[in-house]
XYZ file of C-alpha atoms in Angstrom:
733
model
C 0.000 0.000 0.000
C 1.133 3.532 -0.681
C 2.293 5.830 2.085
C 0.544 9.067 1.082
C 1.434 12.340 2.772
C 1.487 13.260 6.427
C -0.978 15.733 7.883
C 1.526 18.556 8.117
C 2.800 18.028 4.586
C -0.717 18.587 3.258
C -2.813 21.267 4.949
C -1.321 21.076 8.430
C -1.925 23.465 11.267
C -5.008 25.661 10.862
C -5.098 27.475 14.204
C -6.416 29.045 16.234
C -4.156 32.084 16.477
C -3.940 34.450 18.380
C -6.218 32.585 20.813
C -4.133 30.641 23.336
C -4.569 27.791 25.780
C -3.169 27.064 29.207
C 0.429 28.050 29.915
C 1.375 26.016 32.952
C 4.906 27.196 33.758
C 7.605 29.621 32.702
C 11.324 30.309 33.079
C 12.485 33.889 32.517
C 16.137 34.316 31.536
C 15.801 38.019 30.723
C 13.176 40.289 29.202
C 13.880 38.887 25.721
C 14.472 35.193 26.344
C 11.646 33.284 28.010
C 10.637 29.616 28.021
C 7.067 28.531 28.704
C 5.616 25.120 29.432
C 2.136 24.501 28.088
C -0.691 22.094 28.796
C -0.274 19.384 26.191
C 1.646 21.706 23.852
C 5.199 21.219 25.121
C 7.920 23.790 25.693
C 8.035 27.022 23.665
C 10.777 29.660 23.499
C 10.972 33.325 22.562
C 14.109 35.402 22.053
C 12.322 38.667 21.221
C 10.237 39.234 24.314
C 7.229 37.188 23.192
C 6.570 38.524 19.697
C 7.472 35.139 18.255
C 7.188 31.756 19.961
C 8.817 28.572 18.662
C 7.770 25.086 19.878
C 10.820 23.134 21.012
C 9.618 19.712 22.158
C 7.109 18.595 19.514
C 8.806 15.204 19.060
C 9.200 14.399 22.759
C 7.174 11.537 24.305
C 5.053 13.826 26.488
C 3.987 17.432 25.871
C 2.196 18.036 29.175
C 4.602 20.400 30.943
C 4.200 21.231 34.621
C 7.483 22.939 35.522
C 10.563 24.602 34.015
C 13.898 25.509 35.613
C 17.332 26.702 34.556
C 20.560 25.279 35.861
C 21.616 28.363 37.884
C 25.250 27.791 36.907
C 24.566 27.445 33.153
C 21.511 29.044 31.556
C 21.923 26.898 28.434
C 20.802 23.946 30.552
C 17.072 23.865 31.190
C 14.834 21.223 32.736
C 11.182 20.564 31.920
C 9.021 18.465 34.224
C 6.199 16.614 32.480
C 2.721 16.238 33.965
C 0.673 19.078 35.480
C 0.144 19.155 39.236
C -3.327 20.660 39.022
C -6.799 19.280 39.537
C -8.207 19.934 36.092
C -10.203 17.506 33.973
C -7.549 17.631 31.261
C -4.374 17.669 33.402
C -2.363 14.646 32.317
C 0.455 12.822 34.128
C 3.949 12.933 32.703
C 6.849 10.602 31.993
C 9.637 12.320 33.929
C 12.111 15.131 33.336
C 13.272 16.492 29.975
C 16.625 18.273 29.743
C 18.204 20.510 27.132
C 21.896 21.405 27.177
C 21.773 23.782 24.193
C 19.271 26.454 25.204
C 16.222 24.438 24.214
C 17.255 23.355 20.712
C 17.402 19.635 21.518
C 15.929 17.683 24.412
C 16.412 14.325 26.081
C 14.189 12.440 28.507
C 16.317 11.694 31.551
C 16.453 8.061 32.688
C 14.204 6.841 35.473
C 15.603 3.418 36.371
C 13.615 3.152 39.609
C 10.329 4.176 37.977
C 9.625 6.948 40.489
C 8.152 9.209 37.798
C 5.479 6.719 36.734
C 2.190 8.610 36.987
C 3.937 11.702 38.352
C 2.862 15.299 37.833
C 5.646 17.819 38.342
C 4.831 21.049 40.147
C 8.300 22.604 40.357
C 11.960 21.847 39.682
C 14.861 23.289 41.674
C 18.551 22.899 40.815
C 21.198 23.477 43.469
C 23.465 26.390 42.564
C 26.086 25.046 44.965
C 26.075 21.635 43.297
C 23.990 21.475 40.081
C 24.115 17.681 40.153
C 21.499 17.952 42.896
C 18.080 18.243 41.236
C 14.758 18.334 43.074
C 11.280 17.816 41.580
C 8.107 18.522 43.564
C 5.484 16.008 42.402
C 2.319 14.178 43.400
C 4.572 11.148 44.008
C 6.765 12.855 46.575
C 9.893 14.990 46.394
C 11.879 13.239 43.677
C 15.623 13.791 43.986
C 18.693 13.139 41.887
C 22.195 13.646 43.299
C 24.051 12.560 40.162
C 22.834 15.003 37.533
C 19.673 13.132 36.559
C 21.020 9.612 35.982
C 19.204 8.155 38.992
C 16.236 9.334 41.023
C 14.675 8.552 44.374
C 11.462 9.674 46.041
C 11.133 11.137 49.541
C 7.793 11.532 51.303
C 7.176 14.292 53.812
C 5.609 12.530 56.751
C 2.338 10.982 55.576
C 2.161 13.163 52.477
C 3.422 12.040 49.099
C 2.193 15.125 47.250
C 4.683 17.968 47.187
C 3.470 21.223 45.654
C 6.688 23.233 45.765
C 10.432 23.101 46.402
C 12.987 25.925 46.671
C 16.684 26.039 47.527
C 18.610 28.503 49.676
C 22.077 28.351 48.133
C 23.477 30.992 50.518
C 24.059 28.300 53.150
C 26.718 25.609 52.983
C 25.577 23.125 51.861
C 22.398 24.503 50.320
C 19.184 24.223 52.310
C 16.142 22.721 50.615
C 12.565 23.652 51.537
C 9.553 21.635 50.378
C 5.822 22.283 50.727
C 3.451 19.353 51.119
C -0.177 20.009 50.241
C -2.331 17.320 48.636
C -4.076 19.264 45.904
C -4.946 16.120 43.969
C -7.269 14.872 46.735
C -9.659 17.796 46.459
C -9.886 21.547 46.483
C -10.561 21.475 50.212
C -8.635 18.844 52.089
C -9.280 17.240 55.424
C -7.009 18.002 58.339
C -3.895 15.847 58.199
C -1.295 17.155 60.662
C 1.226 14.582 59.466
C 0.998 15.770 55.879
C 0.399 19.439 55.164
C 3.196 21.849 55.913
C 6.711 23.149 55.254
C 9.729 20.855 55.416
C 13.431 21.729 55.626
C 16.451 19.625 54.819
C 18.570 18.656 57.807
C 22.305 19.438 58.028
C 24.481 16.611 56.720
C 26.262 14.233 58.999
C 29.852 15.088 59.845
C 32.050 13.797 57.066
C 29.232 13.794 54.517
C 29.380 16.393 51.776
C 26.407 17.679 49.840
C 25.570 15.580 46.808
C 26.635 12.190 48.151
C 23.134 11.183 49.274
C 19.649 12.731 49.418
C 18.976 14.892 52.477
C 16.524 14.058 55.219
C 13.769 16.530 56.092
C 12.074 17.851 59.210
C 8.713 19.578 59.403
C 8.645 23.234 60.467
C 5.870 24.060 62.883
C 6.625 27.347 64.668
C 4.531 30.258 63.432
C 2.835 28.482 60.530
C -0.915 27.989 61.071
C -2.060 24.427 61.513
C -5.247 23.056 60.036
C -6.719 22.383 56.634
C -4.448 23.719 53.921
C -4.732 23.935 50.191
C -1.776 24.214 47.864
C 1.279 25.957 49.327
C 3.759 27.993 47.306
C 7.303 28.949 48.318
C 9.852 31.481 47.113
C 13.319 32.208 48.460
C 14.741 35.674 47.833
C 18.499 35.546 48.449
C 18.855 39.303 47.924
C 16.505 40.305 50.725
C 18.982 39.700 53.530
C 22.670 40.370 54.088
C 23.628 38.808 50.756
C 26.723 36.887 49.812
C 27.576 33.256 50.356
C 29.059 31.671 53.394
C 31.816 29.262 54.177
C 33.631 26.759 52.049
C 31.865 23.771 50.589
C 34.392 21.201 51.624
C 33.699 17.854 53.291
C 32.287 18.243 56.757
C 31.926 22.033 56.677
C 28.472 23.570 56.755
C 26.792 26.864 57.637
C 23.007 26.895 57.944
C 22.602 30.599 58.619
C 20.356 31.974 55.822
C 21.188 35.215 54.050
C 17.744 35.932 52.588
C 14.004 35.732 53.188
C 11.788 32.703 52.640
C 8.232 33.557 51.535
C 5.177 31.332 51.826
C 1.776 31.820 50.202
C -1.002 29.513 51.285
C -4.726 29.043 51.399
C -5.589 27.896 54.874
C -8.677 27.264 56.958
C -8.525 28.719 60.462
C -11.772 28.192 62.435
C -11.168 31.131 64.781
C -9.321 33.434 62.418
C -9.028 36.924 63.977
C -8.481 38.467 60.556
C -11.961 37.783 59.231
C -14.916 35.473 58.975
C -13.964 33.667 55.801
C -13.163 30.026 56.274
C -10.466 29.915 53.602
C -8.025 32.798 53.451
C -5.136 33.360 51.069
C -2.269 34.475 53.288
C 1.403 35.326 52.964
C 4.101 34.608 55.550
C 7.848 35.151 55.578
C 10.797 33.819 57.531
C 14.158 35.532 57.997
C 15.758 32.681 59.912
C 15.407 29.715 57.627
C 11.922 28.709 58.732
C 12.591 28.578 62.482
C 9.843 31.151 62.908
C 7.398 32.871 60.586
C 6.036 36.383 60.401
C 2.490 36.928 59.198
C 2.689 39.435 56.344
C -0.904 39.911 55.245
C -4.160 38.299 54.321
C -3.971 38.932 50.606
C -7.520 37.971 49.764
C -10.326 36.551 51.913
C -12.070 33.824 49.962
C -11.689 30.524 48.151
C -8.754 31.391 45.927
C -5.997 28.844 45.411
C -2.277 29.577 45.179
C -0.348 28.568 42.091
C 2.878 30.479 42.522
C 4.701 33.317 44.227
C 7.568 35.442 42.923
C 9.646 37.930 44.880
C 12.331 40.415 43.845
C 14.103 43.328 45.482
C 12.780 46.644 44.218
C 15.265 48.196 41.816
C 13.616 51.619 41.654
C 14.041 52.596 45.295
C 16.792 52.704 47.882
C 14.457 51.292 50.495
C 14.808 47.656 51.434
C 11.451 46.539 50.093
C 10.414 43.592 47.983
C 7.940 43.355 45.158
C 5.771 40.292 45.757
C 3.526 38.672 43.154
C 1.057 35.886 44.004
C -0.496 33.911 41.158
C -4.059 32.844 41.922
C -7.392 33.354 40.183
C -5.954 36.820 39.571
C -2.484 38.284 40.052
C -2.091 39.832 43.494
C 0.695 42.401 43.789
C 2.525 44.189 46.580
C 5.368 46.654 46.049
C 6.073 47.305 49.736
C 7.065 43.881 51.062
C 3.471 42.803 51.565
C 1.991 45.695 53.518
C -0.480 46.685 50.799
C -1.937 44.544 48.024
C -3.932 45.091 44.864
C -5.484 43.053 42.081
C -3.316 43.504 39.013
C -5.133 41.594 36.276
C -8.472 43.379 36.378
C -9.954 46.670 37.478
C -13.306 46.945 39.189
C -15.921 48.601 37.014
C -19.617 49.366 36.858
C -21.476 46.057 36.285
C -23.939 47.857 34.026
C -21.141 48.599 31.577
C -20.319 44.934 31.024
C -21.335 43.373 27.715
C -22.311 39.721 28.256
C -22.653 39.058 24.527
C -19.174 40.197 23.551
C -17.065 37.731 21.599
C -14.183 38.291 24.006
C -14.572 36.050 27.084
C -11.973 38.121 28.910
C -14.569 40.914 29.155
C -17.784 39.052 29.886
C -17.551 39.127 33.673
C -20.251 41.438 35.075
C -17.890 42.789 37.752
C -14.504 43.036 36.103
C -12.753 44.873 33.363
C -10.223 42.260 32.443
C -6.620 43.035 31.567
C -5.590 39.414 31.035
C -7.115 35.969 31.063
C -8.064 34.686 34.515
C -6.694 31.613 36.371
C -2.963 32.216 36.668
C -0.602 29.262 36.751
C 2.756 31.005 37.299
C 4.495 34.368 37.459
C 8.121 35.193 36.662
C 10.072 38.391 37.280
C 12.832 39.698 35.030
C 16.054 39.462 37.003
C 17.195 42.858 38.237
C 13.986 44.681 37.354
C 11.012 43.982 39.603
C 8.731 46.070 37.383
C 8.870 43.557 34.531
C 6.932 40.338 34.885
C 5.546 37.540 32.720
C 2.380 35.732 33.802
C 1.175 32.319 32.658
C -2.617 31.888 32.512
C -5.244 29.446 31.321
C -5.512 31.683 28.259
C -1.873 32.225 27.342
C 1.056 34.454 28.288
C 1.178 38.169 29.134
C 3.865 40.702 30.024
C 3.818 43.802 32.225
C 6.561 46.393 32.593
C 4.945 48.439 35.365
C 4.239 46.084 38.278
C 1.072 44.763 36.629
C -0.592 48.092 35.918
C -0.810 47.367 32.169
C -0.199 44.248 30.102
C 0.869 43.191 26.633
C -0.802 40.114 25.149
C 1.964 37.818 23.842
C -0.231 35.182 22.165
C 0.006 36.301 18.542
C 2.184 33.342 17.520
C 1.366 30.829 20.256
C -0.716 27.966 18.834
C -1.287 25.971 22.015
C -5.078 25.724 22.368
C -6.262 22.520 24.029
C -9.582 21.352 22.643
C -12.268 19.025 23.936
C -14.560 18.623 20.940
C -14.913 19.993 17.417
C -17.365 20.200 14.511
C -17.287 21.200 10.829
C -20.183 22.728 8.906
C -21.642 21.317 5.692
C -21.175 24.184 3.272
C -19.062 25.077 0.272
C -16.739 27.153 2.422
C -16.950 25.239 5.731
C -16.542 26.580 9.245
C -14.989 24.952 12.299
C -16.098 25.225 15.917
C -14.131 23.807 18.830
C -14.710 23.726 22.594
C -11.800 24.493 24.894
C -10.910 24.129 28.546
C -12.134 27.067 30.623
C -12.417 29.346 27.599
C -15.726 28.400 26.003
C -15.426 27.742 22.307
C -13.973 29.273 19.183
C -15.045 29.267 15.554
C -13.526 30.231 12.240
C -14.677 33.253 10.338
C -15.007 33.375 6.517
C -12.421 30.674 5.782
C -10.583 28.011 7.738
C -7.203 29.571 8.338
C -4.959 29.819 11.378
C -5.680 33.518 11.904
C -9.421 33.547 11.127
C -10.753 32.549 14.544
C -12.653 34.283 17.328
C -14.030 33.312 20.716
C -17.781 33.101 21.224
C -18.429 32.208 24.870
C -16.496 31.536 28.040
C -16.820 28.693 30.518
C -16.874 24.966 29.853
C -18.484 23.781 26.611
C -18.939 20.087 25.851
C -20.259 18.711 22.578
C -20.914 20.699 19.392
C -22.958 19.816 16.279
C -23.801 21.739 13.136
C -27.209 21.229 11.540
C -26.192 19.243 8.415
C -28.988 20.837 6.381
C -28.708 24.398 7.678
C -25.256 25.451 8.830
C -26.700 28.568 10.475
C -28.102 26.292 13.195
C -25.522 25.108 15.719
C -26.072 23.230 18.974
C -23.769 22.958 21.979
C -23.951 21.368 25.418
C -22.578 22.796 28.642
C -21.813 21.166 31.965
C -23.077 24.199 33.852
C -26.550 25.717 33.762
C -28.687 24.965 30.719
C -27.660 21.703 29.069
C -28.401 22.566 25.422
C -27.937 25.927 23.725
C -28.829 26.762 20.141
C -27.530 29.275 17.629
C -29.500 30.483 14.625
C -26.718 32.633 13.169
C -23.941 30.121 12.547
C -22.562 30.078 16.060
C -22.144 33.776 16.749
C -24.796 33.954 19.491
C -26.490 31.221 21.531
C -29.668 30.910 23.556
C -30.957 28.333 26.002
C -32.672 25.401 24.243
C -33.200 23.139 27.254
C -36.929 23.373 27.690
C -38.294 20.207 29.330
C -34.785 18.986 30.295
C -34.550 18.502 34.031
C -31.439 19.986 35.657
C -31.535 17.244 38.280
C -29.153 14.314 38.197
C -25.505 14.154 37.250
C -24.047 14.902 33.855
C -20.705 14.209 32.255
C -18.089 16.934 32.009
C -18.583 16.814 28.220
C -22.332 16.080 27.884
C -22.980 14.114 24.662
C -25.187 15.434 21.861
C -26.212 13.886 18.506
C -28.163 15.069 15.458
C -29.888 13.024 12.763
C -28.043 13.622 9.454
C -31.231 12.882 7.466
C -33.629 14.851 9.682
C -31.895 17.694 11.470
C -34.955 18.440 13.610
C -34.222 15.175 15.418
C -31.660 15.459 18.245
C -30.552 13.401 21.230
C -28.963 14.735 24.438
C -28.281 13.343 27.899
C -28.032 14.389 31.494
C -28.786 11.497 33.818
C -31.490 10.548 31.327
C -31.741 10.325 27.569
C -33.631 13.200 25.924
C -35.051 13.392 22.413
C -36.243 16.387 20.405
C -38.202 16.204 17.143
C -38.478 19.956 16.575
C -34.920 21.283 16.569
C -34.620 21.585 20.375
C -37.857 23.530 20.899
C -39.176 20.717 23.110
C -37.659 17.552 24.586
C -38.971 14.174 25.744
C -37.007 12.306 28.412
C -36.766 8.576 29.024
C -34.321 5.887 30.082
C -33.012 7.053 33.441
C -31.011 5.058 35.971
C -33.623 2.309 36.026
C -32.937 1.602 32.365
C -29.228 2.474 32.453
C -28.209 1.086 35.869
C -24.611 1.588 36.941
C -24.169 3.140 40.376
C -21.651 5.922 40.727
C -21.316 6.551 36.982
C -22.686 9.139 34.589
C -23.606 8.828 30.918
C -20.443 9.563 28.966
C -21.365 8.686 25.373
C -24.298 8.095 23.033
C -24.265 6.712 19.505
C -27.542 6.579 17.568
C -28.172 4.703 14.329
C -30.977 6.995 13.244
C -31.947 4.837 10.257
C -33.164 2.064 12.557
C -33.539 4.073 15.763
C -30.998 1.973 17.572
C -29.246 3.897 20.341
C -26.175 2.895 22.304
C -25.715 4.618 25.661
C -22.562 4.305 27.793
C -22.680 4.753 31.550
C -19.323 4.034 33.134
C -18.042 0.759 31.684
C -21.475 -0.485 30.594
C -23.039 -0.003 27.175
C -26.821 -0.196 26.830
C -28.497 -0.893 23.505
C -31.991 0.456 22.937
C -34.177 -0.333 19.942
C -37.606 0.955 18.991
C -40.191 0.712 16.231
C -40.050 4.486 15.867
C -38.937 7.689 17.436
C -40.384 9.163 20.612
C -41.835 5.849 21.779
C -40.239 5.203 25.151
C -42.780 2.504 26.024
C -41.686 0.341 23.103
C -37.980 0.491 23.907
C -36.167 -2.739 24.648
C -32.638 -2.844 25.979
C -29.600 -5.053 26.238
C -26.511 -4.517 28.400
C -22.964 -5.168 27.261
C -20.573 -4.943 30.194
C -16.999 -3.887 29.464
C -15.571 -5.223 32.717
C -12.170 -4.011 33.973
C -12.455 -0.696 32.129
C -12.854 2.577 33.950
C -15.080 4.361 31.428
C -16.388 4.326 27.877
C -15.359 7.723 26.530
C -16.796 7.515 23.005
C -19.060 5.353 20.818
C -19.550 5.129 17.039
C -22.098 3.031 15.113
C -21.289 1.454 11.760
C -23.529 3.389 9.317
C -24.092 0.189 7.300
C -24.876 -2.072 10.250
C -26.639 -0.793 13.392
C -25.606 -3.944 15.276
C -21.921 -3.016 15.037
C -20.551 -0.348 17.361
C -17.061 0.745 18.372
C -16.279 1.735 21.976
C -13.295 3.907 22.863
C -12.169 3.407 26.439
C -10.267 5.072 29.244
C -8.499 2.395 31.248
C -5.277 1.470 33.018
C -2.057 1.086 31.085
C -1.583 -2.294 29.465
C -5.309 -2.720 28.781
C -6.751 -2.621 25.227
C -8.656 0.647 24.816
C -10.823 -0.076 21.757
C -13.549 -2.702 21.484
C -15.948 -3.618 18.701
C -19.409 -4.979 19.384
C -20.409 -7.477 16.716
C -23.861 -8.793 17.459
C -23.741 -9.643 21.149
C -19.980 -9.969 21.620
C -17.192 -7.496 22.234
C -14.045 -8.246 20.257
C -10.583 -6.788 20.596
C -9.742 -4.487 17.719
C -6.512 -2.834 18.800
C -3.849 -4.246 16.499
C -1.453 -1.402 15.768
C -2.909 0.993 18.358
C -0.715 2.414 21.144
C -1.217 1.793 24.842
C -3.294 4.945 25.220
C -6.812 6.123 26.004
C -9.187 6.500 23.055
C -10.949 9.874 23.124
C -12.956 9.949 19.882
C -13.992 7.743 16.948
C -15.289 8.771 13.540
C -16.370 6.489 10.681
C -16.104 7.735 7.132
C -19.667 8.139 5.802
C -18.406 7.301 2.312
C -16.697 4.055 3.422
C -17.639 2.391 6.705
C -14.372 0.434 6.771
C -12.385 3.681 6.893
C -12.237 4.617 10.604
C -10.242 7.188 12.581
C -9.538 7.326 16.322
C -8.089 10.118 18.467
C -5.883 8.803 21.272
C -3.631 10.184 23.973
C -0.755 9.272 21.649
C -1.982 10.719 18.388
C -4.393 9.871 15.564
C -4.761 6.426 13.952
C -6.571 5.064 10.918
C -7.987 1.684 9.904
C -9.075 0.756 6.382
C -10.403 -2.686 7.283
C -13.084 -1.952 9.899
C -10.693 -1.985 12.813
C -8.746 -5.163 12.077
C -5.478 -3.208 12.096
C -4.474 0.394 12.717
C -1.640 2.719 11.723
C -0.561 6.235 12.658
C -1.368 9.077 10.275
C 0.300 11.883 12.217
C 3.908 11.712 11.051
C 5.186 15.269 11.119
C 2.521 16.488 13.533
C 3.459 17.403 17.104
C 3.309 14.448 19.461
C 0.198 15.903 21.087
C -2.842 14.252 22.601
C -5.617 13.982 20.006
C -8.957 14.690 21.647
C -11.354 14.661 18.731
C -11.391 13.562 15.080
C -13.989 15.056 12.736
C -14.815 14.362 9.083
C -16.817 16.597 6.797
C -20.112 15.195 5.542
C -18.604 13.795 2.336
C -15.737 12.106 4.198
C -13.075 13.905 2.176
C -11.467 16.169 4.807
C -10.212 15.181 8.260
C -9.776 17.570 11.193
C -7.828 16.641 14.334
C -8.544 18.678 17.474
C -5.577 18.293 19.818
C -5.016 18.922 23.484
C -2.455 21.693 23.402
C -1.502 22.135 19.744
C -4.658 23.435 18.109
C -6.423 22.014 15.020
C -4.760 20.124 12.162
C -6.312 19.356 8.767
C -5.680 16.865 5.966
C -7.330 15.786 2.748
C -8.309 12.151 3.228
C -6.984 11.163 -0.212
C -3.518 12.333 0.852
C -3.401 10.438 4.140
C -1.319 7.272 4.592
C -3.013 4.049 3.565
C -0.809 1.772 5.608
C 1.923 1.697 8.263
C 5.038 3.690 7.570
C 7.816 1.484 6.281
C 10.975 1.459 8.354
C 14.087 2.665 6.508
C 16.427 -0.093 5.400
């Protein structure tokens, strides 16, 4: 069979630009050279202050970046920790630590012989300036340490807590002192009291005769002055320039000096039942220590309310002779102090008259009724330009921004950053088609006029699930949301939407991406689900519900997928790892429905379903499951059969069957996009040349001639089906 052409060699990347996705981490060398880590989009670099961004890790085995750090003794050496230590639906685990020795041009995954990075999400990396062979990674699997430059790694737990949210190093002591923060974010936004877990930990002095770097340090928990109780994520920052400065002592065997020369800062969200500062249960507070954590001084309650902490940056003010620090706390907004924490302000929005807000604007950064936004919300990190506390870069769920005046004004740096992470996508049936895609935390985007990387705009904010175009009238578009009204309808091609959930009960659970389907032969006929199955025969004007938990029994699970064969009114419904088949003599006849259950035991969840258009008794199920388990099954009659030959060990997120040839099938997986030309008997990759990104959705146009791949972190990619590979790539001789 011929090899065809890869996706990128044909039509390739089609956007969206300048719309951006989540930037999870950053490393600022100077005001021109900055590295950013993105959610599913890898590491990017700019050398002109953010006007142009270049992806640097597209071929690496994992593009989910949680942390970046320079070697403080050699800025050409940079580390990238894979896996995001956040509690988002689309935050994926990593595979370990990537390292570049040539300023980001080439990268290598460091070895992990003990397997300590399996399933790990990296929150922060710290490299010891006194001995750069000592590398520390804060992860959800403990503080992972290498003392030999990344050849071997070991994991250290802090008391009963294996989840470490931050790590910093004071290199002004001899040997360097390491501080780690334990706060189990992954167990929930609000954690139960665990005195043996949450807190700040400090490395102990080495034994006499033991020099730094020979073995990992031991740690002790610091208790004096830090509030006890329920804590959320903790963030640390050590400012070596805040104290007396300089380094101390020689670093020879047996010599050590643990007297710190700077200030250690701590930002935390903590619950104090009898807080004298206010009545809010959860308060975002800042503390500092001038004696290496032996005692702590309460600086200020930055914001009273349920705001998490995702980073803190501190730098000595360069514009004043006073000994004050500029402090930046990354949370839902950026919180800024320019007087060492005495006064604070919100730097990423300005309060305005709610009546002046425009809730129908296409810019989701301005739809809040109480805020005039300067940047996207939900900050992930903040970095200060060395030597100039005025200049900062902030990483947000909607890209990267720069300020040169302590956060008073910002420059959007997303013009060339194509890192949007999509959930679902759809293409219209028209001569000049349009694309719509739903994104994490940023609503959805659509193309305007033509499909091109720069012809996109945002329509709504929030979390959008499924999207379908009316195949007979592309001006009608339907979406589902996991908040508020389930179904919303547009009559102007997706520019504005209104609630179309009449008769749909808000009660009961719903999936994060609520499924939606439309009949290609009768576009007035739609199906949607909450905890029940709903049918509309009039274009979402009215709905009829049937088939609740009594018909789809599976305790503790929600409906995650539906796949109708509208020609025979056969419907497959997935709840958890069970698939229910419903058949009827006609539409809207719940009383005549019969059902059969096909249990996919040992799988965690059916993520997607697709019915063979030529045979309603054949359905494909894409699965989320543990590693080493086949993730694609095919139901033939009453039996599930394995149909994974050639597929990677990865979750299957989406399936689409070519309407022009039911044997031509495409699947989106956590390890790229695959194709089968023999009804699933064997599969092969079609993404040679594309970034090694997670593929979240695959969409074909109505004629089956154009394929669109919606990725998690690298935007949308397009290919003409006739140019795609028709078999596995041959290995070079």
